[in-house]
């Protein structure tokens, strides 16, 4: 396996800058997630690394060596696409063996069988080896696609939203399996998704991409607990972070159009007006709470409940564990955990 480095990659298409000075490095054996909304440039980043697309500026290095002049085949990468691209008339076995039968490899059939069976075992598709792929379920097909990538023992895995076409349950199951597989194989993996849950649960580190630019790189904790911008703060976390306008007034912070006043934080130099981010789990109902509001909606999810609380002209989301007994119209008291607030300037940049 290899480490990967992108240095100042820029890629233009007619009328759009898909990647704008993108730099990051993936350590050997790391599970690195590229997270961003549609059109952010995620697939373009993978295609540039794979050599399927040539960047206009910048360099891609594997193990410190530039690979810009290598063909996709010579880069020795495995690419798993969002749409499985299997050969429908071949069996699962032959689909898995296909990349090993390339004339360039000249692997003996016994070695091919060993690798196919090992990959099939890891992905729990051994029982499917003699089936044709045309009539497999979506989850089975995606397992075969991943299997086809791992039999090759490539330098790097590139995965472009491989789970997004699966139903929620299957997605969760494959997410866990993929994570387990990656950890046991120690394979350097770049995994693309627009799903923040996938990113938070699977990544060693996450790079957040928007409009072709890297906004923040960090561990899931960094991204969740210290978002660099309001964009990142709103991208990760369900339910969404509460983002409210605030101003300093005398010795308190006043949340606009409400009666909510918070203490001025020490060690943070705040401008006159700014934004406060409050995670829903930090809005805590409490009979002795400092603030009061009205419950305007409840979303019971079983393991937790989302309460929509209207306080003056501000509506806040509160996430409480278990099934809440609050009902619409209740007056509810709550606290805001002062120590866990996020402050952003009016441009959306974190103030710290
Ligand atoms: N071959 C191309 N020709 C022209 N424009 C392109 C081409 N490929 C990508 N783009 C544009 O580049 C930008 C980034 O596209 P890209 O496919 O990398 O986004 P993405 O983050 O993968 O989005 P999604 O989540 O929808 O897959 C988009 O504006 C897209 O329209
Ligand atoms: Mg894409």
Tab-separated table of C-alpha atoms and ligand atoms in Angstrom:
chain	number	residue	atom	x	y	z
A	1	UNK	CA	0.000	0.000	0.000
A	2	UNK	CA	1.040	3.569	-0.573
A	3	UNK	CA	0.592	7.074	0.662
A	4	UNK	CA	-0.928	9.627	-1.674
A	5	UNK	CA	-0.317	13.325	-1.921
A	6	UNK	CA	-2.111	15.975	-3.951
A	7	UNK	CA	-0.230	19.230	-4.379
A	8	UNK	CA	-2.136	22.295	-5.589
A	9	UNK	CA	-4.411	20.452	-8.008
A	10	UNK	CA	-6.528	22.660	-10.232
A	11	UNK	CA	-8.888	21.319	-12.889
A	12	UNK	CA	-11.059	23.413	-15.183
A	13	UNK	CA	-13.903	22.241	-17.384
A	14	UNK	CA	-15.523	24.642	-19.852
A	15	UNK	CA	-17.251	27.230	-17.670
A	16	UNK	CA	-16.439	25.600	-14.314
A	17	UNK	CA	-13.438	25.234	-12.048
A	18	UNK	CA	-14.022	21.738	-10.702
A	19	UNK	CA	-10.931	21.742	-8.459
A	20	UNK	CA	-9.289	24.889	-7.169
A	21	UNK	CA	-5.854	24.467	-5.595
A	22	UNK	CA	-6.657	21.200	-3.812
A	23	UNK	CA	-3.912	19.841	-1.558
A	24	UNK	CA	-4.048	16.979	0.916
A	25	UNK	CA	-2.169	13.828	1.749
A	26	UNK	CA	-3.408	10.382	2.695
A	27	UNK	CA	-1.169	8.300	4.924
A	28	UNK	CA	-0.291	4.722	4.156
A	29	UNK	CA	-3.116	2.552	5.482
A	30	UNK	CA	-5.417	5.469	6.221
A	31	UNK	CA	-9.174	5.569	5.616
A	32	UNK	CA	-9.556	9.071	4.221
A	33	UNK	CA	-13.009	10.440	3.372
A	34	UNK	CA	-13.760	13.216	0.935
A	35	UNK	CA	-17.058	14.778	2.018
A	36	UNK	CA	-18.963	17.388	0.070
A	37	UNK	CA	-22.279	18.230	-1.579
A	38	UNK	CA	-23.131	17.435	-5.178
A	39	UNK	CA	-20.874	19.192	-7.685
A	40	UNK	CA	-18.158	19.805	-5.073
A	41	UNK	CA	-15.496	18.069	-7.188
A	42	UNK	CA	-15.279	14.706	-5.384
A	43	UNK	CA	-15.446	12.451	-8.437
A	44	UNK	CA	-13.079	14.742	-10.331
A	45	UNK	CA	-10.555	14.381	-7.492
A	46	UNK	CA	-10.741	10.572	-7.735
A	47	UNK	CA	-10.457	10.653	-11.524
A	48	UNK	CA	-7.374	12.856	-11.330
A	49	UNK	CA	-5.740	10.490	-8.814
A	50	UNK	CA	-6.626	7.490	-10.983
A	51	UNK	CA	-5.222	9.175	-14.088
A	52	UNK	CA	-8.592	9.147	-15.864
A	53	UNK	CA	-8.532	12.934	-15.965
A	54	UNK	CA	-5.489	15.171	-16.377
A	55	UNK	CA	-5.233	18.144	-13.997
A	56	UNK	CA	-4.409	21.598	-15.376
A	57	UNK	CA	-2.067	22.416	-12.535
A	58	UNK	CA	-0.466	20.606	-9.626
A	59	UNK	CA	1.036	17.196	-8.959
A	60	UNK	CA	-0.145	13.827	-7.685
A	61	UNK	CA	2.434	11.734	-5.826
A	62	UNK	CA	2.367	8.120	-4.622
A	63	UNK	CA	4.999	7.346	-2.009
A	64	UNK	CA	6.648	10.666	-2.779
A	65	UNK	CA	6.973	9.958	-6.527
A	66	UNK	CA	4.998	12.010	-9.083
A	67	UNK	CA	2.627	9.800	-11.100
A	68	UNK	CA	1.335	12.458	-13.485
A	69	UNK	CA	2.909	10.773	-16.492
A	70	UNK	CA	1.720	7.261	-15.621
A	71	UNK	CA	-1.278	5.714	-17.374
A	72	UNK	CA	-4.227	4.634	-15.199
A	73	UNK	CA	-3.100	0.998	-15.490
A	74	UNK	CA	0.426	1.813	-14.362
A	75	UNK	CA	-0.860	3.663	-11.303
A	76	UNK	CA	-2.128	0.338	-9.918
A	77	UNK	CA	-5.311	1.674	-8.374
A	78	UNK	CA	-8.644	-0.018	-7.719
A	79	UNK	CA	-11.700	2.124	-8.372
A	80	UNK	CA	-15.142	1.197	-6.990
A	81	UNK	CA	-17.911	3.177	-8.656
A	82	UNK	CA	-21.331	4.213	-7.455
A	83	UNK	CA	-22.906	2.167	-10.248
A	84	UNK	CA	-21.666	-1.386	-10.177
A	85	UNK	CA	-20.113	-2.263	-13.488
A	86	UNK	CA	-20.100	-6.041	-13.546
A	87	UNK	CA	-20.224	-8.434	-16.495
A	88	UNK	CA	-23.807	-9.714	-16.243
A	89	UNK	CA	-23.335	-12.919	-18.213
A	90	UNK	CA	-20.319	-14.040	-16.190
A	91	UNK	CA	-20.457	-15.773	-12.860
A	92	UNK	CA	-19.408	-13.986	-9.688
A	93	UNK	CA	-16.243	-16.102	-9.716
A	94	UNK	CA	-15.324	-14.957	-13.218
A	95	UNK	CA	-16.128	-11.343	-12.392
A	96	UNK	CA	-13.743	-11.506	-9.447
A	97	UNK	CA	-11.090	-13.342	-11.431
A	98	UNK	CA	-11.328	-10.989	-14.408
A	99	UNK	CA	-8.840	-8.340	-13.239
A	100	UNK	CA	-6.360	-11.108	-12.367
A	101	UNK	CA	-6.565	-12.693	-15.823
A	102	UNK	CA	-5.102	-9.681	-17.579
A	103	UNK	CA	-2.372	-10.851	-19.944
A	104	UNK	CA	0.013	-8.472	-18.204
A	105	UNK	CA	-0.280	-10.388	-14.948
A	106	UNK	CA	0.052	-13.995	-16.108
A	107	UNK	CA	-1.037	-15.367	-12.752
A	108	UNK	CA	-1.382	-19.142	-12.483
A	109	UNK	CA	-4.989	-20.321	-12.188
A	110	UNK	CA	-4.353	-21.725	-8.683
A	111	UNK	CA	-3.193	-18.326	-7.441
A	112	UNK	CA	-6.253	-16.710	-9.040
A	113	UNK	CA	-8.506	-19.201	-7.257
A	114	UNK	CA	-6.762	-18.562	-3.938
A	115	UNK	CA	-7.226	-14.785	-4.221
A	116	UNK	CA	-10.832	-14.991	-5.415
A	117	UNK	CA	-11.783	-17.341	-2.597
A	118	UNK	CA	-10.040	-15.184	-0.011
A	119	UNK	CA	-11.809	-12.027	-1.205
A	120	UNK	CA	-15.149	-13.830	-1.407
A	121	UNK	CA	-14.702	-15.068	2.154
A	122	UNK	CA	-13.975	-11.573	3.452
A	123	UNK	CA	-17.030	-10.161	1.720
A	124	UNK	CA	-19.251	-13.150	2.566
A	125	UNK	CA	-20.117	-13.937	-1.039
A	126	UNK	CA	-18.571	-17.419	-1.209
A	127	UNK	CA	-22.040	-18.931	-1.628
A	128	UNK	CA	-22.607	-16.740	-4.696
A	129	UNK	CA	-19.454	-17.644	-6.633
A	130	UNK	CA	-21.210	-19.810	-9.234
A	131	UNK	CA	-24.165	-17.442	-9.735
A	132	UNK	CA	-24.464	-15.081	-12.708
A	133	UNK	CA	-24.296	-11.463	-11.556
A	134	UNK	CA	-27.346	-10.331	-13.575
A	135	UNK	CA	-29.832	-11.510	-10.968
A	136	UNK	CA	-28.012	-10.580	-7.765
A	137	UNK	CA	-29.456	-8.021	-5.358
A	138	UNK	CA	-27.970	-4.530	-5.184
A	139	UNK	CA	-26.060	-5.281	-2.010
A	140	UNK	CA	-24.657	-8.498	-3.448
A	141	UNK	CA	-23.582	-6.722	-6.632
A	142	UNK	CA	-21.836	-4.009	-4.683
A	143	UNK	CA	-20.032	-6.655	-2.620
A	144	UNK	CA	-18.837	-8.249	-5.864
A	145	UNK	CA	-17.651	-4.835	-7.120
A	146	UNK	CA	-15.666	-4.318	-3.934
A	147	UNK	CA	-14.374	-7.881	-4.212
A	148	UNK	CA	-13.153	-7.178	-7.722
A	149	UNK	CA	-11.184	-4.259	-6.318
A	150	UNK	CA	-9.595	-6.157	-3.426
A	151	UNK	CA	-8.462	-9.272	-5.353
A	152	UNK	CA	-6.003	-7.076	-7.176
A	153	UNK	CA	-4.143	-5.978	-4.040
A	154	UNK	CA	-3.705	-2.492	-5.509
A	155	UNK	CA	-1.652	0.353	-4.070
A	156	UNK	CA	-4.719	2.461	-3.376
A	157	UNK	CA	-8.492	2.057	-3.220
A	158	UNK	CA	-10.660	4.796	-4.614
A	159	UNK	CA	-14.338	4.459	-3.774
A	160	UNK	CA	-16.913	6.803	-5.241
A	161	UNK	CA	-20.088	6.674	-3.119
A	162	UNK	CA	-20.153	2.861	-3.320
A	163	UNK	CA	-23.012	2.566	-0.829
A	164	UNK	CA	-25.327	5.313	-2.019
A	165	UNK	CA	-27.523	3.111	-4.220
A	166	UNK	CA	-28.306	0.685	-1.429
A	167	UNK	CA	-31.229	0.815	0.974
A	168	UNK	CA	-30.560	2.156	4.470
A	169	UNK	CA	-30.202	-1.186	6.226
A	170	UNK	CA	-27.844	-2.661	3.673
A	171	UNK	CA	-25.837	0.538	3.584
A	172	UNK	CA	-25.293	0.306	7.329
A	173	UNK	CA	-24.261	-3.341	7.138
A	174	UNK	CA	-21.830	-2.808	4.267
A	175	UNK	CA	-20.445	0.289	5.961
A	176	UNK	CA	-19.407	-1.785	8.944
A	177	UNK	CA	-17.996	-4.560	6.760
A	178	UNK	CA	-16.027	-2.159	4.622
A	179	UNK	CA	-14.563	-0.508	7.681
A	180	UNK	CA	-13.594	-3.872	9.125
A	181	UNK	CA	-12.067	-4.979	5.835
A	182	UNK	CA	-10.077	-1.781	5.496
A	183	UNK	CA	-8.722	-2.018	9.028
A	184	UNK	CA	-7.725	-5.666	8.716
A	185	UNK	CA	-6.137	-5.168	5.291
A	186	UNK	CA	-4.531	-1.838	6.185
A	187	UNK	CA	-5.365	-0.574	2.722
A	188	UNK	CA	-4.922	3.082	1.848
A	189	UNK	CA	-8.446	4.160	0.968
A	190	UNK	CA	-9.978	7.331	-0.389
A	191	UNK	CA	-13.714	7.099	0.091
A	192	UNK	CA	-16.031	9.696	-1.404
A	193	UNK	CA	-19.434	10.478	0.029
A	194	UNK	CA	-21.925	13.274	0.490
A	195	UNK	CA	-23.311	11.427	3.534
A	196	UNK	CA	-21.970	12.961	6.725
A	197	UNK	CA	-22.849	9.887	8.788
A	198	UNK	CA	-20.712	7.687	6.553
A	199	UNK	CA	-17.895	10.206	6.860
A	200	UNK	CA	-18.071	10.517	10.641
A	201	UNK	CA	-18.396	6.800	11.279
A	202	UNK	CA	-15.820	5.467	8.830
A	203	UNK	CA	-13.048	8.029	8.467
A	204	UNK	CA	-9.677	8.274	10.119
A	205	UNK	CA	-9.665	11.766	8.646
A	206	UNK	CA	-12.121	13.785	6.593
A	207	UNK	CA	-11.507	16.482	3.989
A	208	UNK	CA	-14.524	18.719	3.402
A	209	UNK	CA	-14.791	19.924	-0.189
A	210	UNK	CA	-17.096	22.637	-1.551
A	211	UNK	CA	-17.027	24.313	-4.970
A	212	UNK	CA	-13.721	22.612	-5.713
A	213	UNK	CA	-12.002	23.907	-2.608
A	214	UNK	CA	-10.870	22.155	0.540
A	215	UNK	CA	-12.619	23.839	3.469
A	216	UNK	CA	-11.255	21.753	6.335
A	217	UNK	CA	-9.225	18.607	6.947
A	218	UNK	CA	-9.343	16.810	10.282
A	219	UNK	CA	-10.474	13.848	12.317
A	220	UNK	CA	-14.221	13.306	12.704
A	221	UNK	CA	-13.893	14.923	16.158
A	222	UNK	CA	-12.173	17.998	14.699
A	223	UNK	CA	-14.834	18.378	12.045
A	224	UNK	CA	-17.730	17.919	14.444
A	225	UNK	CA	-16.404	19.753	17.501
A	226	UNK	CA	-14.363	22.491	15.818
A	227	UNK	CA	-15.955	23.179	12.407
A	228	UNK	CA	-13.889	25.770	10.546
A	229	UNK	CA	-16.889	27.447	8.921
A	230	UNK	CA	-20.668	27.563	9.190
A	231	UNK	CA	-20.751	25.455	6.013
A	232	UNK	CA	-18.915	22.609	7.758
A	233	UNK	CA	-20.950	23.093	10.939
A	234	UNK	CA	-24.173	22.673	8.969
A	235	UNK	CA	-22.856	19.819	6.830
A	236	UNK	CA	-22.147	17.485	9.753
A	237	UNK	CA	-24.541	16.527	12.509
A	238	UNK	CA	-28.184	15.474	12.443
A	239	UNK	CA	-30.323	17.236	13.330
A	240	UNK	CA	-28.603	20.301	11.975
A	241	UNK	CA	-26.751	22.738	14.203
A	242	UNK	CA	-28.763	25.779	15.360
A	243	UNK	CA	-27.200	28.863	13.829
A	244	UNK	CA	-28.391	32.166	15.268
A	245	UNK	CA	-27.379	35.795	14.915
A	246	UNK	CA	-26.071	37.379	18.079
A	247	UNK	CA	-24.611	40.614	19.371
A	248	UNK	CA	-22.698	41.749	22.415
A	249	UNK	CA	-24.791	43.827	24.741
A	250	UNK	CA	-23.139	45.137	27.871
A	251	UNK	CA	-21.878	42.043	29.650
A	252	UNK	CA	-23.891	39.425	27.822
A	253	UNK	CA	-24.384	37.915	24.406
A	254	UNK	CA	-27.860	38.483	23.100
A	255	UNK	CA	-29.397	36.097	20.595
A	256	UNK	CA	-31.307	38.218	18.107
A	257	UNK	CA	-35.112	38.435	18.322
A	258	UNK	CA	-35.254	36.467	21.555
A	259	UNK	CA	-34.901	36.855	25.291
A	260	UNK	CA	-31.897	34.553	25.261
A	261	UNK	CA	-28.813	36.000	26.929
A	262	UNK	CA	-25.601	34.068	27.339
A	263	UNK	CA	-22.401	34.861	29.217
A	264	UNK	CA	-19.504	36.400	27.306
A	265	UNK	CA	-16.914	33.664	26.757
A	266	UNK	CA	-13.475	34.178	28.164
A	267	UNK	CA	-10.471	34.041	25.844
A	268	UNK	CA	-12.523	34.678	22.706
A	269	UNK	CA	-12.410	38.058	21.087
A	270	UNK	CA	-15.864	38.579	19.611
A	271	UNK	CA	-16.850	41.334	17.198
A	272	UNK	CA	-20.011	43.395	17.810
A	273	UNK	CA	-22.198	41.045	15.760
A	274	UNK	CA	-21.542	37.418	14.935
A	275	UNK	CA	-23.162	33.985	14.653
A	276	UNK	CA	-23.538	31.374	17.360
A	277	UNK	CA	-23.778	27.683	16.563
A	278	UNK	CA	-25.486	25.454	19.118
A	279	UNK	CA	-25.641	21.705	18.541
A	280	UNK	CA	-29.163	20.356	19.253
A	281	UNK	CA	-27.761	18.069	21.967
A	282	UNK	CA	-26.565	21.210	23.772
A	283	UNK	CA	-30.091	22.636	24.028
A	284	UNK	CA	-31.206	20.730	27.122
A	285	UNK	CA	-34.721	20.694	28.554
A	286	UNK	CA	-34.529	21.114	32.329
A	287	UNK	CA	-37.392	21.984	34.711
A	288	UNK	CA	-35.023	24.416	36.457
A	289	UNK	CA	-33.671	25.743	33.135
A	290	UNK	CA	-32.661	29.339	32.601
A	291	UNK	CA	-34.740	29.871	29.441
A	292	UNK	CA	-38.309	29.233	28.436
A	293	UNK	CA	-39.921	28.413	25.112
A	294	UNK	CA	-42.865	26.690	23.507
A	295	UNK	CA	-42.738	23.249	21.965
A	296	UNK	CA	-43.943	23.713	18.371
A	297	UNK	CA	-43.120	20.274	16.984
A	298	UNK	CA	-41.822	16.929	18.221
A	299	UNK	CA	-40.080	14.241	16.168
A	300	UNK	CA	-39.916	11.032	18.195
A	301	UNK	CA	-37.268	8.730	16.676
A	302	UNK	CA	-37.351	6.041	19.325
A	303	UNK	CA	-33.832	6.203	20.646
A	304	UNK	CA	-34.073	10.011	20.754
A	305	UNK	CA	-36.535	12.835	20.167
A	306	UNK	CA	-36.077	16.123	18.307
A	307	UNK	CA	-37.967	19.004	19.927
A	308	UNK	CA	-38.593	22.236	18.033
A	309	UNK	CA	-38.685	24.987	20.626
A	310	UNK	CA	-39.842	28.517	19.844
A	311	UNK	CA	-38.335	31.121	22.138
A	312	UNK	CA	-39.311	34.665	21.184
A	313	UNK	CA	-38.620	34.952	17.449
A	314	UNK	CA	-36.042	32.136	17.496
A	315	UNK	CA	-36.743	28.511	16.810
A	316	UNK	CA	-34.227	26.049	18.234
A	317	UNK	CA	-33.831	22.310	17.768
A	318	UNK	CA	-33.218	20.254	20.875
A	319	UNK	CA	-32.154	16.613	20.807
A	320	UNK	CA	-33.103	14.586	23.856
A	321	UNK	CA	-32.505	10.903	24.462
A	322	UNK	CA	-35.378	8.457	24.491
A	323	UNK	CA	-39.029	9.246	23.869
A	324	UNK	CA	-39.852	12.700	25.218
A	325	UNK	CA	-43.223	13.272	26.882
A	326	UNK	CA	-43.290	16.885	25.701
A	327	UNK	CA	-46.261	17.704	23.480
A	328	UNK	CA	-46.942	20.543	21.062
A	329	UNK	CA	-47.984	23.686	22.929
A	330	UNK	CA	-46.050	22.877	26.127
A	331	UNK	CA	-44.106	25.651	27.782
A	332	UNK	CA	-40.703	24.148	28.342
A	333	UNK	CA	-37.682	25.314	30.315
A	334	UNK	CA	-34.210	24.578	28.983
A	335	UNK	CA	-30.534	25.388	29.284
A	336	UNK	CA	-27.932	26.022	26.619
A	337	UNK	CA	-24.542	24.471	27.360
A	338	UNK	CA	-22.401	27.630	27.279
A	339	UNK	CA	-19.099	25.827	27.069
A	340	UNK	CA	-19.961	24.035	23.850
A	341	UNK	CA	-20.991	26.990	21.701
A	342	UNK	CA	-19.411	27.717	18.340
A	343	UNK	CA	-18.736	31.303	17.292
A	344	UNK	CA	-18.487	32.432	13.671
A	345	UNK	CA	-17.987	35.856	12.117
A	346	UNK	CA	-20.642	37.181	9.764
A	347	UNK	CA	-18.701	35.700	6.820
A	348	UNK	CA	-19.102	32.280	8.424
A	349	UNK	CA	-15.526	31.766	9.609
A	350	UNK	CA	-14.895	30.248	13.008
A	351	UNK	CA	-13.730	32.640	15.729
A	352	UNK	CA	-11.506	30.981	18.280
B	1	LIG	N1	-16.358	15.932	-17.980
B	1	LIG	C1	-16.868	17.092	-17.502
B	1	LIG	N2	-17.154	18.110	-18.329
B	1	LIG	C2	-17.640	19.279	-17.859
B	1	LIG	N3	-17.876	19.542	-16.560
B	1	LIG	C3	-17.621	18.552	-15.686
B	1	LIG	C4	-17.106	17.278	-16.104
B	1	LIG	N4	-16.947	16.505	-15.003
B	1	LIG	C5	-17.344	17.252	-13.972
B	1	LIG	N5	-17.751	18.480	-14.351
B	1	LIG	C6	-18.204	19.571	-13.484
B	1	LIG	O1	-17.256	19.727	-12.435
B	1	LIG	C7	-17.887	19.950	-11.189
B	1	LIG	C8	-17.492	18.882	-10.204
B	1	LIG	O2	-18.033	17.660	-10.618
B	1	LIG	P1	-17.831	16.300	-9.830
B	1	LIG	O3	-18.460	15.223	-10.647
B	1	LIG	O4	-16.403	16.144	-9.481
B	1	LIG	O5	-18.687	16.572	-8.509
B	1	LIG	P2	-19.068	15.561	-7.321
B	1	LIG	O6	-18.611	16.205	-6.063
B	1	LIG	O7	-18.559	14.207	-7.623
B	1	LIG	O8	-20.662	15.597	-7.352
B	1	LIG	P3	-21.739	14.402	-7.082
B	1	LIG	O9	-21.898	14.312	-5.593
B	1	LIG	O10	-22.991	14.927	-7.727
B	1	LIG	O11	-21.230	13.152	-7.704
B	1	LIG	C9	-19.380	19.999	-11.495
B	1	LIG	O12	-19.756	21.348	-11.659
B	1	LIG	C10	-19.503	19.240	-12.801
B	1	LIG	O13	-20.606	19.684	-13.524
B	2	LIG	MG1	-19.487	12.367	-7.968
